[in-house]
Short mmCIF file of C-alpha atoms in Angstrom, two decimals:
data_model
loop_
_atom_site.label_atom_id
_atom_site.label_comp_id
_atom_site.label_asym_id
_atom_site.label_seq_id
_atom_site.Cartn_x
_atom_site.Cartn_y
_atom_site.Cartn_z
CA MET A 1 -116.70 -26.03 48.90
CA SER A 2 -118.12 -27.29 52.29
CA HIS A 3 -117.92 -30.95 53.26
CA ALA A 4 -119.49 -32.63 56.23
CA PRO A 5 -116.59 -32.94 58.45
CA ALA A 6 -115.51 -36.32 60.04
CA SER A 7 -116.10 -34.83 63.52
CA ALA A 8 -119.66 -33.61 62.86
CA PRO A 9 -122.23 -35.00 65.21
CA PRO A 10 -123.79 -38.13 63.69
CA ASP A 11 -127.39 -36.86 63.53
CA SER A 12 -128.58 -34.28 65.87
CA GLY A 13 -132.10 -34.38 64.51
CA ALA A 14 -131.80 -30.64 63.66
CA PRO A 15 -132.93 -29.67 60.11
CA ARG A 16 -130.12 -28.88 57.87
CA ARG A 17 -130.60 -25.84 55.71
CA GLY A 18 -128.63 -24.45 52.84
CA ARG A 19 -125.62 -26.18 51.62
CA PRO A 20 -124.52 -29.59 52.75
CA GLY A 21 -122.07 -29.50 55.71
CA TYR A 22 -123.09 -27.55 58.76
CA ASP A 23 -126.55 -26.16 59.40
CA ARG A 24 -126.33 -22.79 61.16
CA GLU A 25 -127.27 -24.32 64.49
CA THR A 26 -124.44 -26.77 64.63
CA LEU A 27 -121.99 -24.19 63.28
CA LEU A 28 -123.01 -21.89 66.07
CA ALA A 29 -122.65 -24.73 68.78
CA VAL A 30 -119.18 -25.69 67.57
CA CYS A 31 -117.87 -22.08 67.46
CA VAL A 32 -119.18 -21.39 70.97
CA GLU A 33 -117.28 -24.39 72.24
CA VAL A 34 -114.16 -23.17 70.59
CA PHE A 35 -114.71 -19.70 72.06
CA ASN A 36 -115.19 -21.03 75.60
CA VAL A 37 -112.05 -23.23 75.46
CA HIS A 38 -109.60 -20.65 73.67
CA GLY A 39 -111.31 -17.38 74.59
CA TYR A 40 -113.19 -15.22 71.99
CA ASP A 41 -110.30 -12.83 71.39
CA ALA A 42 -107.71 -15.59 70.89
CA THR A 43 -109.99 -17.40 68.38
CA SER A 44 -109.45 -16.50 64.72
CA MET A 45 -111.63 -17.44 61.79
CA GLY A 46 -108.69 -19.81 60.90
CA THR A 47 -109.12 -21.50 64.28
CA LEU A 48 -112.80 -21.89 63.71
CA SER A 49 -112.26 -23.28 60.37
CA LYS A 50 -109.89 -25.73 61.64
CA HIS A 51 -112.21 -26.98 64.29
CA LEU A 52 -115.28 -27.08 62.03
CA GLY A 53 -113.24 -28.96 59.38
CA ILE A 54 -114.56 -26.55 56.61
CA SER A 55 -112.97 -23.65 54.68
CA LYS A 56 -113.15 -20.08 55.86
CA SER A 57 -115.19 -19.27 52.81
CA ALA A 58 -117.76 -21.93 53.79
CA ILE A 59 -118.02 -20.22 57.18
CA TYR A 60 -118.61 -16.91 55.38
CA HIS A 61 -121.42 -18.49 53.62
CA HIS A 62 -123.23 -18.68 56.96
CA VAL A 63 -121.97 -15.50 58.65
CA GLU A 64 -120.39 -12.22 57.91
CA SER A 65 -117.81 -12.20 60.68
CA LYS A 66 -116.64 -13.79 63.84
CA GLU A 67 -118.41 -10.99 65.65
CA GLU A 68 -121.73 -12.11 64.08
CA ILE A 69 -121.24 -15.52 65.48
CA LEU A 70 -120.57 -14.03 68.92
CA GLU A 71 -123.64 -11.82 68.65
CA GLN A 72 -125.91 -14.74 67.69
CA ALA A 73 -124.53 -16.80 70.58
CA LEU A 74 -124.96 -14.08 73.16
CA ASN A 75 -128.34 -13.32 71.91
CA ARG A 76 -129.42 -16.94 72.40
CA ALA A 77 -128.40 -16.71 76.06
CA LEU A 78 -129.78 -13.22 76.75
CA ASP A 79 -133.08 -13.84 74.96
CA ALA A 80 -133.62 -16.90 77.10
CA LEU A 81 -132.76 -15.08 80.38
CA GLU A 82 -134.85 -12.01 79.49
CA GLU A 83 -137.83 -14.26 78.53
CA VAL A 84 -137.57 -15.83 82.08
CA LEU A 85 -137.98 -12.36 83.64
CA ALA A 86 -140.71 -11.35 81.19
CA ALA A 87 -142.70 -14.45 81.90
CA ALA A 88 -142.46 -13.75 85.66
CA GLU A 89 -143.31 -10.14 85.18
CA ARG A 90 -146.44 -11.08 83.19
CA THR A 91 -148.16 -12.82 86.16
CA GLU A 92 -150.06 -11.20 88.99
CA ALA A 93 -148.38 -13.37 91.67
CA PRO A 94 -146.72 -11.74 94.67
CA ALA A 95 -143.21 -10.57 94.03
CA VAL A 96 -141.70 -13.37 96.13
CA GLN A 97 -143.38 -16.01 93.91
CA ARG A 98 -142.22 -14.33 90.77
CA LEU A 99 -138.72 -14.20 92.26
CA GLU A 100 -138.88 -17.99 92.78
CA GLN A 101 -140.11 -18.43 89.32
CA VAL A 102 -137.18 -16.40 88.02
CA ILE A 103 -134.70 -18.35 89.98
CA ARG A 104 -136.01 -21.67 88.78
CA GLY A 105 -136.17 -20.34 85.11
CA THR A 106 -132.70 -19.03 85.33
CA VAL A 107 -131.24 -22.28 86.60
CA HIS A 108 -132.97 -24.09 83.75
CA VAL A 109 -131.64 -21.67 81.16
CA LEU A 110 -128.09 -22.07 82.61
CA VAL A 111 -128.30 -25.86 82.37
CA GLU A 112 -130.09 -26.02 78.89
CA GLN A 113 -127.93 -23.38 77.27
CA MET A 114 -124.81 -23.88 79.32
CA PRO A 115 -122.23 -23.09 76.52
CA TYR A 116 -124.00 -19.89 75.49
CA VAL A 117 -124.47 -18.66 79.04
CA THR A 118 -120.79 -19.58 79.84
CA LEU A 119 -119.72 -17.43 76.95
CA LEU A 120 -121.85 -14.50 78.20
CA LEU A 121 -120.55 -14.72 81.79
CA ARG A 122 -116.89 -14.85 80.75
CA LEU A 123 -117.27 -11.84 78.59
CA ARG A 124 -114.65 -9.07 79.33
CA GLY A 125 -114.23 -7.39 75.93
CA ASN A 126 -114.83 -3.93 74.62
CA SER A 127 -116.33 -4.51 71.10
CA GLU A 128 -119.66 -3.02 70.53
CA VAL A 129 -121.32 -6.49 70.42
CA GLU A 130 -119.78 -7.26 73.86
CA THR A 131 -120.71 -3.87 75.42
CA ARG A 132 -124.29 -4.25 74.29
CA ALA A 133 -124.51 -7.77 75.70
CA LEU A 134 -122.93 -6.69 78.98
CA GLU A 135 -125.54 -3.90 79.22
CA ARG A 136 -128.32 -6.30 78.58
CA ARG A 137 -126.89 -8.55 81.35
CA ARG A 138 -126.74 -5.62 83.73
CA THR A 139 -130.40 -4.86 83.00
CA VAL A 140 -131.33 -8.44 83.93
CA THR A 141 -129.47 -8.02 87.18
CA ARG A 142 -131.41 -4.69 87.89
CA ARG A 143 -134.66 -6.39 87.12
CA VAL A 144 -133.91 -9.24 89.64
CA GLY A 145 -132.92 -6.47 92.19
CA ALA A 146 -136.21 -4.67 91.60
CA LEU A 147 -138.11 -7.87 92.18
CA ILE A 148 -136.27 -8.52 95.45
CA GLU A 149 -137.03 -4.93 96.54
CA GLN A 150 -140.67 -5.43 95.68
CA ALA A 151 -140.81 -8.60 97.55
CA GLN A 152 -139.14 -6.82 100.60
CA ALA A 153 -141.77 -4.02 100.25
CA GLU A 154 -144.52 -6.71 100.26
CA GLY A 155 -143.05 -8.12 103.59
CA ASP A 156 -142.00 -11.46 102.23
CA LEU A 157 -138.33 -11.01 102.18
CA ARG A 158 -136.08 -9.52 104.95
CA ARG A 159 -135.44 -5.84 104.66
CA ASP A 160 -132.05 -5.79 106.34
CA LEU A 161 -130.22 -6.50 103.07
CA SER A 162 -129.71 -4.13 100.24
CA GLY A 163 -131.66 -5.35 97.07
CA ARG A 164 -128.58 -4.60 95.09
CA SER A 165 -126.16 -6.74 97.12
CA ALA A 166 -128.70 -9.48 97.42
CA SER A 167 -129.46 -9.66 93.79
CA ARG A 168 -125.74 -9.68 92.94
CA LEU A 169 -124.96 -12.43 95.43
CA LEU A 170 -127.93 -14.51 94.45
CA LEU A 171 -127.15 -14.32 90.74
CA GLY A 172 -123.47 -15.02 91.67
CA MET A 173 -124.56 -18.23 93.25
CA ILE A 174 -126.83 -19.13 90.27
CA ASN A 175 -124.20 -18.21 87.69
CA SER A 176 -121.51 -20.32 89.36
CA ILE A 177 -123.55 -23.29 88.10
CA VAL A 178 -121.80 -23.08 84.65
CA ASP A 179 -118.52 -23.54 86.40
CA TRP A 180 -119.16 -26.69 88.34
CA TYR A 181 -122.47 -28.34 87.41
CA ARG A 182 -122.50 -31.11 84.77
CA PRO A 183 -125.96 -32.54 84.35
CA ASP A 184 -126.23 -36.32 84.65
CA PRO A 185 -127.87 -37.50 81.33
CA ASP A 186 -129.70 -40.26 83.23
CA LYS A 187 -131.14 -37.87 85.74
CA PRO A 188 -131.95 -34.57 83.93
CA ASP A 189 -133.84 -33.23 86.80
CA ASP A 190 -131.67 -33.91 89.90
CA GLY A 191 -133.26 -31.18 91.98
CA LEU A 192 -130.70 -28.49 91.28
CA ALA A 193 -133.36 -25.74 91.00
CA ASP A 194 -134.90 -26.91 94.21
CA THR A 195 -131.55 -26.81 96.03
CA VAL A 196 -130.81 -23.27 94.67
CA VAL A 197 -134.30 -22.05 95.73
CA ALA A 198 -133.95 -23.59 99.17
CA LEU A 199 -130.55 -21.94 99.72
CA ALA A 200 -131.72 -18.52 98.38
CA PHE A 201 -134.89 -18.37 100.46
CA SER A 202 -133.94 -20.21 103.62
CA GLY A 203 -130.30 -20.58 103.68
CA LEU A 204 -128.14 -23.31 105.14
CA ARG A 205 -129.26 -23.28 108.80
CA ALA A 206 -131.50 -26.12 110.16
CA PRO A 207 -134.99 -24.86 110.94
CA MET B 1 -80.94 -1.11 83.10
CA SER B 2 -84.03 -0.54 85.14
CA HIS B 3 -85.54 2.81 85.64
CA ALA B 4 -88.35 3.97 87.89
CA PRO B 5 -91.16 4.39 85.36
CA ALA B 6 -93.31 7.43 85.00
CA SER B 7 -96.34 5.36 85.78
CA ALA B 8 -95.15 3.86 89.07
CA PRO B 9 -97.13 4.54 92.10
CA PRO B 10 -95.74 7.55 93.99
CA ASP B 11 -94.90 5.79 97.22
CA SER B 12 -96.69 2.69 98.33
CA GLY B 13 -94.75 2.54 101.50
CA ALA B 14 -93.49 -0.93 100.53
CA PRO B 15 -89.77 -1.45 101.05
CA ARG B 16 -87.78 -1.38 97.82
CA ARG B 17 -85.22 -4.06 97.51
CA GLY B 18 -82.55 -4.75 94.92
CA ARG B 19 -82.08 -2.39 91.99
CA PRO B 20 -83.87 0.94 91.69
CA GLY B 21 -87.20 0.66 89.74
CA TYR B 22 -89.83 -1.82 90.81
CA ASP B 23 -89.72 -3.76 94.05
CA ARG B 24 -90.96 -7.28 93.59
CA GLU B 25 -94.20 -6.50 95.23
CA THR B 26 -95.18 -3.70 92.93
CA LEU B 27 -94.01 -5.62 89.93
CA LEU B 28 -96.23 -8.49 90.82
CA ALA B 29 -99.28 -6.16 91.35
CA VAL B 30 -98.85 -4.55 87.91
CA CYS B 31 -98.40 -7.79 86.23
CA VAL B 32 -101.48 -9.26 87.81
CA GLU B 33 -103.57 -6.20 86.61
CA VAL B 34 -102.31 -6.81 83.20
CA PHE B 35 -103.13 -10.55 83.27
CA ASN B 36 -106.60 -9.81 84.49
CA VAL B 37 -107.30 -7.21 81.72
CA HIS B 38 -105.69 -9.01 78.73
CA GLY B 39 -105.85 -12.64 79.93
CA TYR B 40 -102.70 -14.58 81.07
CA ASP B 41 -102.18 -16.47 77.83
CA ALA B 42 -102.57 -13.38 75.65
CA THR B 43 -100.02 -11.46 77.83
CA SER B 44 -96.42 -11.76 76.60
CA MET B 45 -93.23 -10.55 78.46
CA GLY B 46 -93.20 -7.81 75.84
CA THR B 47 -96.70 -6.67 76.96
CA LEU B 48 -95.61 -6.65 80.60
CA SER B 49 -92.47 -4.76 79.70
CA LYS B 50 -94.60 -2.06 78.07
CA HIS B 51 -97.01 -1.86 81.01
CA LEU B 52 -94.19 -1.80 83.56
CA GLY B 53 -92.18 0.79 81.54
CA ILE B 54 -89.02 -1.29 82.02
CA SER B 55 -87.06 -3.53 79.71
CA LYS B 56 -87.70 -7.23 79.54
CA SER B 57 -84.23 -7.88 80.87
CA ALA B 58 -85.10 -5.72 83.87
CA ILE B 59 -88.16 -8.02 84.52
CA TYR B 60 -85.85 -11.01 84.23
CA HIS B 61 -83.81 -9.58 86.98
CA HIS B 62 -86.80 -10.19 89.28
CA VAL B 63 -88.31 -13.38 87.83
CA GLU B 64 -87.22 -16.22 85.50
CA SER B 65 -90.39 -16.32 83.45
CA LYS B 66 -93.92 -15.13 82.93
CA GLU B 67 -95.07 -18.46 84.53
CA GLU B 68 -93.04 -17.62 87.69
CA ILE B 69 -95.08 -14.36 87.99
CA LEU B 70 -98.32 -16.31 87.67
CA GLU B 71 -97.21 -18.86 90.18
CA GLN B 72 -96.30 -16.12 92.78
CA ALA B 73 -99.61 -14.38 92.15
CA LEU B 74 -101.70 -17.54 92.48
CA ASN B 75 -99.71 -18.62 95.54
CA ARG B 76 -100.61 -15.34 97.20
CA ALA B 77 -104.38 -15.90 96.75
CA LEU B 78 -104.17 -19.64 97.56
CA ASP B 79 -102.00 -19.23 100.73
CA ALA B 80 -104.51 -16.62 102.00
CA LEU B 81 -107.56 -18.88 101.25
CA GLU B 82 -105.89 -21.92 102.82
CA GLU B 83 -104.87 -19.92 105.93
CA VAL B 84 -108.55 -18.97 106.45
CA LEU B 85 -109.56 -22.70 106.50
CA ALA B 86 -106.50 -23.70 108.61
CA ALA B 87 -107.37 -21.01 111.20
CA ALA B 88 -110.93 -22.27 111.45
CA GLU B 89 -109.81 -25.89 111.61
CA ARG B 90 -107.48 -25.14 114.48
CA THR B 91 -110.46 -23.98 116.70
CA GLU B 92 -112.59 -26.25 118.89
CA ALA B 93 -115.86 -24.50 118.01
CA PRO B 94 -118.88 -26.29 116.56
CA ALA B 95 -118.49 -26.77 112.79
CA VAL B 96 -121.25 -24.21 112.11
CA GLN B 97 -119.18 -21.48 113.86
CA ARG B 98 -116.09 -22.52 111.97
CA LEU B 99 -118.06 -22.32 108.85
CA GLU B 100 -119.15 -18.82 109.61
CA GLN B 101 -115.45 -17.93 110.41
CA VAL B 102 -114.51 -19.39 106.95
CA ILE B 103 -117.17 -17.42 105.12
CA ARG B 104 -116.07 -14.14 106.80
CA GLY B 105 -112.41 -14.84 106.27
CA THR B 106 -112.90 -15.81 102.66
CA VAL B 107 -114.94 -12.54 101.92
CA HIS B 108 -112.17 -10.57 103.46
CA VAL B 109 -109.44 -12.33 101.39
CA LEU B 110 -111.44 -11.63 98.25
CA VAL B 111 -111.78 -7.93 99.00
CA GLU B 112 -108.14 -7.47 100.35
CA GLN B 113 -106.44 -9.60 97.62
CA MET B 114 -109.06 -9.05 94.88
CA PRO B 115 -106.64 -8.86 91.84
CA TYR B 116 -104.89 -12.10 92.92
CA VAL B 117 -108.10 -13.95 93.60
CA THR B 118 -109.60 -12.69 90.35
CA LEU B 119 -106.66 -14.21 88.54
CA LEU B 120 -107.22 -17.55 90.29
CA LEU B 121 -110.91 -17.66 89.60
CA ARG B 122 -110.55 -16.89 85.95
CA LEU B 123 -107.87 -19.46 85.40
CA ARG B 124 -108.75 -22.00 82.66
CA GLY B 125 -105.25 -23.03 81.39
CA ASN B 126 -103.40 -26.26 81.28
CA SER B 127 -99.81 -25.35 82.25
CA GLU B 128 -98.39 -27.17 85.26
CA VAL B 129 -98.68 -24.12 87.42
CA GLU B 130 -102.33 -23.64 86.50
CA THR B 131 -103.23 -27.32 87.05
CA ARG B 132 -101.58 -27.22 90.48
CA ALA B 133 -103.38 -24.03 91.39
CA LEU B 134 -106.68 -25.46 90.27
CA GLU B 135 -106.04 -28.59 92.29
CA ARG B 136 -105.39 -26.53 95.40
CA ARG B 137 -108.63 -24.51 94.72
CA ARG B 138 -110.54 -27.78 94.37
CA THR B 139 -109.15 -28.96 97.82
CA VAL B 140 -110.27 -25.65 99.46
CA THR B 141 -113.84 -26.37 97.98
CA ARG B 142 -113.74 -29.88 99.39
CA ARG B 143 -112.72 -28.63 102.87
CA VAL B 144 -115.62 -26.22 102.88
CA GLY B 145 -117.86 -29.10 101.82
CA ALA B 146 -116.55 -31.33 104.59
CA LEU B 147 -117.22 -28.47 107.10
CA ILE B 148 -120.74 -28.18 105.92
CA GLU B 149 -121.19 -31.83 106.24
CA GLN B 150 -119.82 -31.81 109.72
CA ALA B 151 -122.30 -29.00 110.65
CA GLN B 152 -125.09 -30.98 109.18
CA ALA B 153 -124.06 -34.02 111.24
CA GLU B 154 -123.96 -31.77 114.29
CA GLY B 155 -127.57 -30.85 113.53
CA ASP B 156 -126.89 -27.14 112.92
CA LEU B 157 -127.38 -27.18 109.26
CA ARG B 158 -130.24 -28.72 107.23
CA ARG B 159 -129.65 -32.09 105.96
CA ASP B 160 -131.78 -32.03 102.85
CA LEU B 161 -129.03 -30.33 100.71
CA SER B 162 -125.90 -32.21 99.49
CA GLY B 163 -122.80 -30.87 101.15
CA ARG B 164 -121.11 -30.80 97.71
CA SER B 165 -123.79 -28.74 95.93
CA ALA B 166 -124.14 -26.43 98.94
CA SER B 167 -120.48 -25.72 99.12
CA ARG B 168 -120.27 -25.12 95.40
CA LEU B 169 -123.23 -22.71 95.52
CA LEU B 170 -121.93 -21.04 98.69
CA LEU B 171 -118.55 -20.52 97.18
CA GLY B 172 -120.12 -19.44 93.83
CA MET B 173 -122.00 -16.68 95.76
CA ILE B 174 -118.79 -15.61 97.61
CA ASN B 175 -116.52 -15.79 94.50
CA SER B 176 -118.96 -13.56 92.56
CA ILE B 177 -117.77 -10.70 94.74
CA VAL B 178 -114.70 -10.16 92.64
CA ASP B 179 -117.01 -9.58 89.70
CA TRP B 180 -119.27 -6.83 91.10
CA TYR B 181 -118.05 -5.48 94.43
CA ARG B 182 -115.87 -2.49 94.56
CA PRO B 183 -115.01 -1.39 98.14
CA ASP B 184 -115.77 2.17 99.12
CA PRO B 185 -112.40 3.63 100.36
CA ASP B 186 -114.36 5.80 102.87
CA LYS B 187 -116.26 2.80 104.18
CA PRO B 188 -113.90 -0.18 104.18
CA ASP B 189 -116.30 -2.28 106.27
CA ASP B 190 -119.68 -1.79 104.75
CA GLY B 191 -120.99 -5.02 106.14
CA LEU B 192 -120.41 -7.14 103.00
CA ALA B 193 -119.35 -10.15 105.13
CA ASP B 194 -122.46 -9.76 107.37
CA THR B 195 -124.61 -9.81 104.26
CA VAL B 196 -123.03 -12.93 102.88
CA VAL B 197 -123.28 -14.70 106.27
CA ALA B 198 -126.98 -13.71 106.66
CA LEU B 199 -127.78 -14.87 103.16
CA ALA B 200 -125.77 -18.18 103.46
CA PHE B 201 -127.23 -19.22 106.76
CA SER B 202 -130.81 -17.59 106.74
CA GLY B 203 -131.63 -16.82 103.10
CA LEU B 204 -133.70 -14.07 101.78
CA ARG B 205 -137.02 -14.90 103.37
CA ALA B 206 -138.40 -12.61 106.18
CA PRO B 207 -138.39 -14.46 109.51
#
């Protein structure tokens, strides 16, 4: 019923579970790429079947619906972003240091999980899965805003900007990375997080 | 053939040309809203006809194709953004001042022409109209990058950041405005441009 398609990656090193053909991880990755190119709404299970090179019933062996694939993909992005915030909130450091930790961690998540975060950031839909994901995303934004306000209260950040606008603009700057940044495989750490931190805290002006 | 639809705005004050029903300006505005909600590719002339409350042939009285509507909408956004750059480039001021002028001007275009710029920023397609618009958008980014590099050379901006990354991040911050900012009709100037300029040049850190 399911066959390893000609276009499958040669050997990603990921463990293959269940039937031969796609493991769940690779299936998810391919589906997310298709969603990002064609848009989630415009992608049917038939489109996914064509791109995966396996039958629809082989896909249904892994997942119950297209929406389940979306949910798993969005969870991957949101779990990673929330873990960045949770890790920072667990420390006792001043808020400004925790904010820097969040900025660096978020940049890394965006680069590491780029297709999943791209899917999240382009979400516009109204299904229950999408509404839930957008609400989790809003909560992340609010937690960054709260961290900025705490760092303002501690005297480390300027107080003439609203925490809400500042967090929206800061996250807007960070989120734009998925639109233009393509990591160089030979230089996985090219200082992107340093650049974002420098801009966010000190701006463009020469000291 | 064309009738003033029940849902048309009462009186926008815009001059009405040609047949009764929509003037070109209002038709464009309604179509852009529909594109932004449903996505350009997913919007058919039938969808536009339903939202406008006029027949397809009444739409064809104004435009030749859906793509012509897209092109007019994208031109509106791009013309405004390019004019901001051209105005700054016409002055003799130091590059850092011209950059500030570009940042303020771009924020204003985004707020004033929000639906048109939103359409431009969400563009992912491959039609000739879209490719041309994306190329114009890339040229705008490059001109901002060149302005940053000139201000770095003039010693007003720090030189430890690449002009390319800095311009992408700066424009990413500015462009995010269409995703979260909703102007307060009672306070049309609530200092958004000041906030963006402050963050861009000086960052979040307390002086």
